[in-house]
CSV table of C-alpha atoms in Angstrom, one decimal:
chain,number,residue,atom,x,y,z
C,1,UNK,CA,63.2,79.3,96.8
C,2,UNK,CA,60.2,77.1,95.9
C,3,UNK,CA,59.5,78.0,92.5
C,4,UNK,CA,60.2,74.6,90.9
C,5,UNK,CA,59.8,71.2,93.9
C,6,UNK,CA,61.5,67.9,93.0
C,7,UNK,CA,61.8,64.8,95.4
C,8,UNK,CA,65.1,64.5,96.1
C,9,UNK,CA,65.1,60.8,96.0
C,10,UNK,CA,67.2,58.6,95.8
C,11,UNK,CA,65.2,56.3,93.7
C,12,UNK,CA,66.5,52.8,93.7
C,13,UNK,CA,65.3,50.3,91.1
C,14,UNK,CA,66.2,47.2,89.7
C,15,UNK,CA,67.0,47.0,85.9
C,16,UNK,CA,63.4,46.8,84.1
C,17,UNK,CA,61.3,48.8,86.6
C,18,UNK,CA,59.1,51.5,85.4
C,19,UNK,CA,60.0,54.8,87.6
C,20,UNK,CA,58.0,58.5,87.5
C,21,UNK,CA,59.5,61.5,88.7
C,22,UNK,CA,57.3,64.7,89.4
C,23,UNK,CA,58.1,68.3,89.5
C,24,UNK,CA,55.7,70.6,90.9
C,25,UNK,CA,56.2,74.8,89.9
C,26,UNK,CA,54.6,78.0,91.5
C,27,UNK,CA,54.0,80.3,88.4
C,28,UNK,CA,51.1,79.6,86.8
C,29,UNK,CA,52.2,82.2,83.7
C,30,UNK,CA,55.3,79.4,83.2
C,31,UNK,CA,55.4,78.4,79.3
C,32,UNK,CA,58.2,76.5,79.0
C,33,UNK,CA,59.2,73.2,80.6
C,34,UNK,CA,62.3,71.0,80.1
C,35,UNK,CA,64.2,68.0,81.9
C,36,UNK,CA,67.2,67.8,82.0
C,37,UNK,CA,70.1,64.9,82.9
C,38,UNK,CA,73.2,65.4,85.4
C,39,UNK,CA,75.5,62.9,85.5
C,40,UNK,CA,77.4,62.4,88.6
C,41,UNK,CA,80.4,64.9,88.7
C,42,UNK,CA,79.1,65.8,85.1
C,43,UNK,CA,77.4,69.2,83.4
C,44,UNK,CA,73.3,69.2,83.0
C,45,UNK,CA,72.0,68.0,79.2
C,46,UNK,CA,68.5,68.5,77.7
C,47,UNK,CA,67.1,65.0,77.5
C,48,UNK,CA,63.9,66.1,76.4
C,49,UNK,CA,61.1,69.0,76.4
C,50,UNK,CA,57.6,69.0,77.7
C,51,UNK,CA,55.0,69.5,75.7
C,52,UNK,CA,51.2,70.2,76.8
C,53,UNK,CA,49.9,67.1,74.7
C,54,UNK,CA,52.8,65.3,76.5
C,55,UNK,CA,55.6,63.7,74.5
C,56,UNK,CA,57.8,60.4,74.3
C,57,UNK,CA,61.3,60.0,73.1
C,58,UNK,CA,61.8,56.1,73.4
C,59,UNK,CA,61.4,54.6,76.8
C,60,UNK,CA,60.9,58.1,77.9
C,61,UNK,CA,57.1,59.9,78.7
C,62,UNK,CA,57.4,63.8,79.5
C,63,UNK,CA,53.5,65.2,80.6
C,64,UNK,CA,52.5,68.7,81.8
C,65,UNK,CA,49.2,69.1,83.7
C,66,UNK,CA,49.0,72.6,83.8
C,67,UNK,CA,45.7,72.6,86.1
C,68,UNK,CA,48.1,71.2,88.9
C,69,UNK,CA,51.5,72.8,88.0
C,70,UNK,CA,53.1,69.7,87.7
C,71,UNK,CA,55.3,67.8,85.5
C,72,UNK,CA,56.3,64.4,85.2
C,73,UNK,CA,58.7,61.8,83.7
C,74,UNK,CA,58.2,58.2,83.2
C,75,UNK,CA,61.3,56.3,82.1
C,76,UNK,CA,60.3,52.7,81.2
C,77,UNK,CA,62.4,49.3,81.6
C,78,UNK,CA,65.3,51.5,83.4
C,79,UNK,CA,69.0,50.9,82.1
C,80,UNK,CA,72.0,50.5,84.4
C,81,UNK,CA,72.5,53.9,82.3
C,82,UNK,CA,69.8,55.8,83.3
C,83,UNK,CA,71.3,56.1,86.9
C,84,UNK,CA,71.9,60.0,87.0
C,85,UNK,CA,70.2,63.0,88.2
C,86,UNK,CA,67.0,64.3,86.6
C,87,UNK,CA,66.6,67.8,86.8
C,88,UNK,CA,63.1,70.0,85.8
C,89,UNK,CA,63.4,73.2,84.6
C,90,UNK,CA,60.3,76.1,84.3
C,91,UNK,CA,60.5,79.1,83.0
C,92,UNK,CA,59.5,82.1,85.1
C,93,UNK,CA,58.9,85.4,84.9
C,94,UNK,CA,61.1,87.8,87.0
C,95,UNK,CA,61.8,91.9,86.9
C,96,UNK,CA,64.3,91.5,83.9
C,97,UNK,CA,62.1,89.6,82.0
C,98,UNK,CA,61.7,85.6,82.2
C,99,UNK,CA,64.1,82.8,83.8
C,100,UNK,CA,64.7,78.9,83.3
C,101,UNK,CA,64.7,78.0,87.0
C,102,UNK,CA,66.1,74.4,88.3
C,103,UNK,CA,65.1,72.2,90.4
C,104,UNK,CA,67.9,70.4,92.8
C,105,UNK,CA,67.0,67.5,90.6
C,106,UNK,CA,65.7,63.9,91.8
C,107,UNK,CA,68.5,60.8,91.9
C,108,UNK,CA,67.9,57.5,90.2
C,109,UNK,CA,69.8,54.7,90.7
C,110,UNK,CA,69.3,51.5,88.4
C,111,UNK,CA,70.9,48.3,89.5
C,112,UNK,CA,71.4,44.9,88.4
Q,1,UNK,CA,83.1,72.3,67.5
Q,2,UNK,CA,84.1,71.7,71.1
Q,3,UNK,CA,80.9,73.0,72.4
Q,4,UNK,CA,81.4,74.9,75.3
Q,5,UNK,CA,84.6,74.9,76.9
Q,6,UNK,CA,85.7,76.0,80.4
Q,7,UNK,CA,89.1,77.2,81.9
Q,8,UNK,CA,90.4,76.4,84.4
Q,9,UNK,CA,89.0,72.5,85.5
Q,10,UNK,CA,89.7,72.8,89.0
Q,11,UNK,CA,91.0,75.9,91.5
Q,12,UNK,CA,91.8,76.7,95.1
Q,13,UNK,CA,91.8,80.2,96.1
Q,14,UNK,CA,92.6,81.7,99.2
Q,15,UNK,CA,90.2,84.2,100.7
Q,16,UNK,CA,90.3,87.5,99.2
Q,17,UNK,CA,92.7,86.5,96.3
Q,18,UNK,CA,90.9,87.5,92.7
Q,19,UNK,CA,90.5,84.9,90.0
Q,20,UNK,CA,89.1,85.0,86.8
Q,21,UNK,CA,86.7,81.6,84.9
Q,22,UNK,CA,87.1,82.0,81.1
Q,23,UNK,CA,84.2,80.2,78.9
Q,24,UNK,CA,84.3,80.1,75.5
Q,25,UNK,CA,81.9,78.5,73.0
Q,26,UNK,CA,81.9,78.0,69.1
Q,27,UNK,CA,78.2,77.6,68.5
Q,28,UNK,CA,78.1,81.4,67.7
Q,29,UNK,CA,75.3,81.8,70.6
Q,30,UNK,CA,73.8,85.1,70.7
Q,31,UNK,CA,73.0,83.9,74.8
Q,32,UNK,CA,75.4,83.0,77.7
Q,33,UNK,CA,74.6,82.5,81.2
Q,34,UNK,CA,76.7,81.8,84.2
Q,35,UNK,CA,75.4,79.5,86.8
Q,36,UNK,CA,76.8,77.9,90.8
Q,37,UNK,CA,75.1,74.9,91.7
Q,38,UNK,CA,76.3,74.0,95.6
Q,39,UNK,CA,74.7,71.0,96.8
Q,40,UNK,CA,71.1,70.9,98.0
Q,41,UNK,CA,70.5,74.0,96.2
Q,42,UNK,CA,70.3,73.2,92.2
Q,43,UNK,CA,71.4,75.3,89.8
Q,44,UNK,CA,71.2,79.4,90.3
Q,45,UNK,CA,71.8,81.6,88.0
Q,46,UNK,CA,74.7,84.5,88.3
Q,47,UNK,CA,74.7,86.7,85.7
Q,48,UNK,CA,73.8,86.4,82.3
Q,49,UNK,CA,74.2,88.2,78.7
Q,50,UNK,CA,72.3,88.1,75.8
Q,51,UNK,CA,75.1,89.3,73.0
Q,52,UNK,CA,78.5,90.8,72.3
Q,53,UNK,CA,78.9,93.6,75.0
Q,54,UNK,CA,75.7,93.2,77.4
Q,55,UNK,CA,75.4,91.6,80.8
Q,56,UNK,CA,72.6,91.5,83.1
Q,57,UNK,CA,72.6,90.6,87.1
Q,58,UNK,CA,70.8,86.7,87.7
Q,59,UNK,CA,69.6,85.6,91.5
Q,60,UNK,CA,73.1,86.1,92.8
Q,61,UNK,CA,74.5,88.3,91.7
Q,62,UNK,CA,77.0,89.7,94.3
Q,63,UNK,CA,80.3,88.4,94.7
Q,64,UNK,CA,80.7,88.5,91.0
Q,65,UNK,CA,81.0,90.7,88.0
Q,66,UNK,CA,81.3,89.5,84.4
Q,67,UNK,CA,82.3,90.5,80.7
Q,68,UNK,CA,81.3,89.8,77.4
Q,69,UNK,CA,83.7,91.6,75.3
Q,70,UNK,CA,83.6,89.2,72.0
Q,71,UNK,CA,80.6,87.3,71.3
Q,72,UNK,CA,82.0,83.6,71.6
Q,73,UNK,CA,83.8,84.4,75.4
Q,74,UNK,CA,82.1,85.3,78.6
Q,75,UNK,CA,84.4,86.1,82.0
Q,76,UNK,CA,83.4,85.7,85.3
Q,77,UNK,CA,85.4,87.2,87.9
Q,78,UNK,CA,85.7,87.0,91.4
Q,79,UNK,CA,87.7,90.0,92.7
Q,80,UNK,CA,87.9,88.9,96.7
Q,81,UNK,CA,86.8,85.5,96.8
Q,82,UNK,CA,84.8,84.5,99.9
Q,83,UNK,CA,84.4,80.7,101.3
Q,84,UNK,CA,80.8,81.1,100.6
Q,85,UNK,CA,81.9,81.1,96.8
Q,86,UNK,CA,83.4,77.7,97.4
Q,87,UNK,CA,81.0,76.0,94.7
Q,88,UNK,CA,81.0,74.0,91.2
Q,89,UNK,CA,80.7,76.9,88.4
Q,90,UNK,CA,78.7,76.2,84.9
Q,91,UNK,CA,78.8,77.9,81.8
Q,92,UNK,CA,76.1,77.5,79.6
Q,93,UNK,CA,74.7,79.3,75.9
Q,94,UNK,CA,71.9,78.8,74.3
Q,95,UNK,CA,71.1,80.1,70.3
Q,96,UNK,CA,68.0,82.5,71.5
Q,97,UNK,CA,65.5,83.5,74.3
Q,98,UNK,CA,66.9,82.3,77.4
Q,99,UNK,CA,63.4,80.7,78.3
Q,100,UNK,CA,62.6,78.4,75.4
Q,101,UNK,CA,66.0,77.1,73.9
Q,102,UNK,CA,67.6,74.4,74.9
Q,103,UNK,CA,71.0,75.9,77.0
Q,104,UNK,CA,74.6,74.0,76.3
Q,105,UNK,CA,76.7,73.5,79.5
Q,106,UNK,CA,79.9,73.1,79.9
Q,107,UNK,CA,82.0,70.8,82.0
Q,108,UNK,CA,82.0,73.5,84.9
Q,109,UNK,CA,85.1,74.8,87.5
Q,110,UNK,CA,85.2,73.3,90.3
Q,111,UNK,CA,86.4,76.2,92.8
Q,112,UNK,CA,87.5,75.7,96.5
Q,113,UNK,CA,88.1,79.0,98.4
Q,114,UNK,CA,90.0,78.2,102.0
């Protein structure tokens, strides 16, 4: 299933580094578009939606480019913290109505 | 509130035994989703329900059947497991459309089927 692509990583920065994460999706009728954290051995939490102005919650930048059917995330002077799995999530439309599909999610690890 | 919660933490199952996963939330969530998430594949949905009493089939459906008998519990069962249902089971809810609110997790069943 290739509805919603994520490099798999794993993305390995020092503490400070500025790291981007894309997401690329295959229905163009998709309205909806989240990422979400997984923290090793851990359930997935909302860190933040995407809007199509793009939006920022702290050291975090979500942007949509719906011409390319991509997202991305920018997370900005990186925390030991941060290290976790990011996960984008589309909505799509399927025979019962509409779906959030996953992606397998992109690893980050920060270290010091 | 506790979220939502998940029973048991942690099974083993031997191949065509029967088990049932109990979730339970107190956000009084009209929607409640069942997910496995086996590694390199992400997150896929197994069945889902969107209030007291209805259920509807997700991308994998089979294997599996589910209940929503009160509005705050959803069951999955597995009536013969399978080791191909050896996975890490989530629970999630979310307050309206499935699409466009943000869905609560919890901590997840980690199942082993031998």
């Amino acid at each position: 299933r290739k509805e919603v692509e994520q490099d798999p990583g794993p993305f390995n920065v020092p503490e400070g580094a500025t790291v981007a994460f894309n997401c690329t999706y295959s229905n163009s009728a998709s309205q909806s578009f989240f990422w979400y954290r997984q923290d090793c051995r851990k359930e997935p939490k909302l860190l933040m939606s995407v809007y199509s102005s793009g939006n920022e919650d702290g050291r975090f930048t979500a942007q949509l480019n719906r011409a390319s059917q991509y997202i991305s995330l920018l997370i900005r002077d990186s925390k030991l913290s941060d290290s976790a799995t990011y996960l984008c999530v589309v909505n799509i439309m399927d025979q019962a109505g509409t779906a959030l599909i996953f992606g397998k999610g992109t690893t980050l690890s920060v270290s010091s | 509130n506790a979220g939502v919660t998940q029973t048991p933490k942690f099974r083993v199952l031997k191949t065509g035994q029967s088990m049932t996963l109990l979730c339970a939330q107190d956000m009084n969530h009209e929607y409640m989703y069942w997910y496995r998430q086996d590694p390199g594949m992400g997150l896929r949905l197994i069945h889902y329900s969107v209030g007291e009493g209805t259920t509807a089939k997700g991308e994998v459906p089979d294997g599996y059947n589910v209940s929503r008998l009160k509005k705050q519990n959803f069951l999955l069962g597995l009536e013969s497991a399978a080791p191909s249902q050896t996975s890490v089971y989530f629970c999630a809810s979310s307050y309206g459309d499935r699409d466009s609110y943000e869905q609560y997790f919890g901590p997840g069943t980690r199942l082993t089927v031998t």
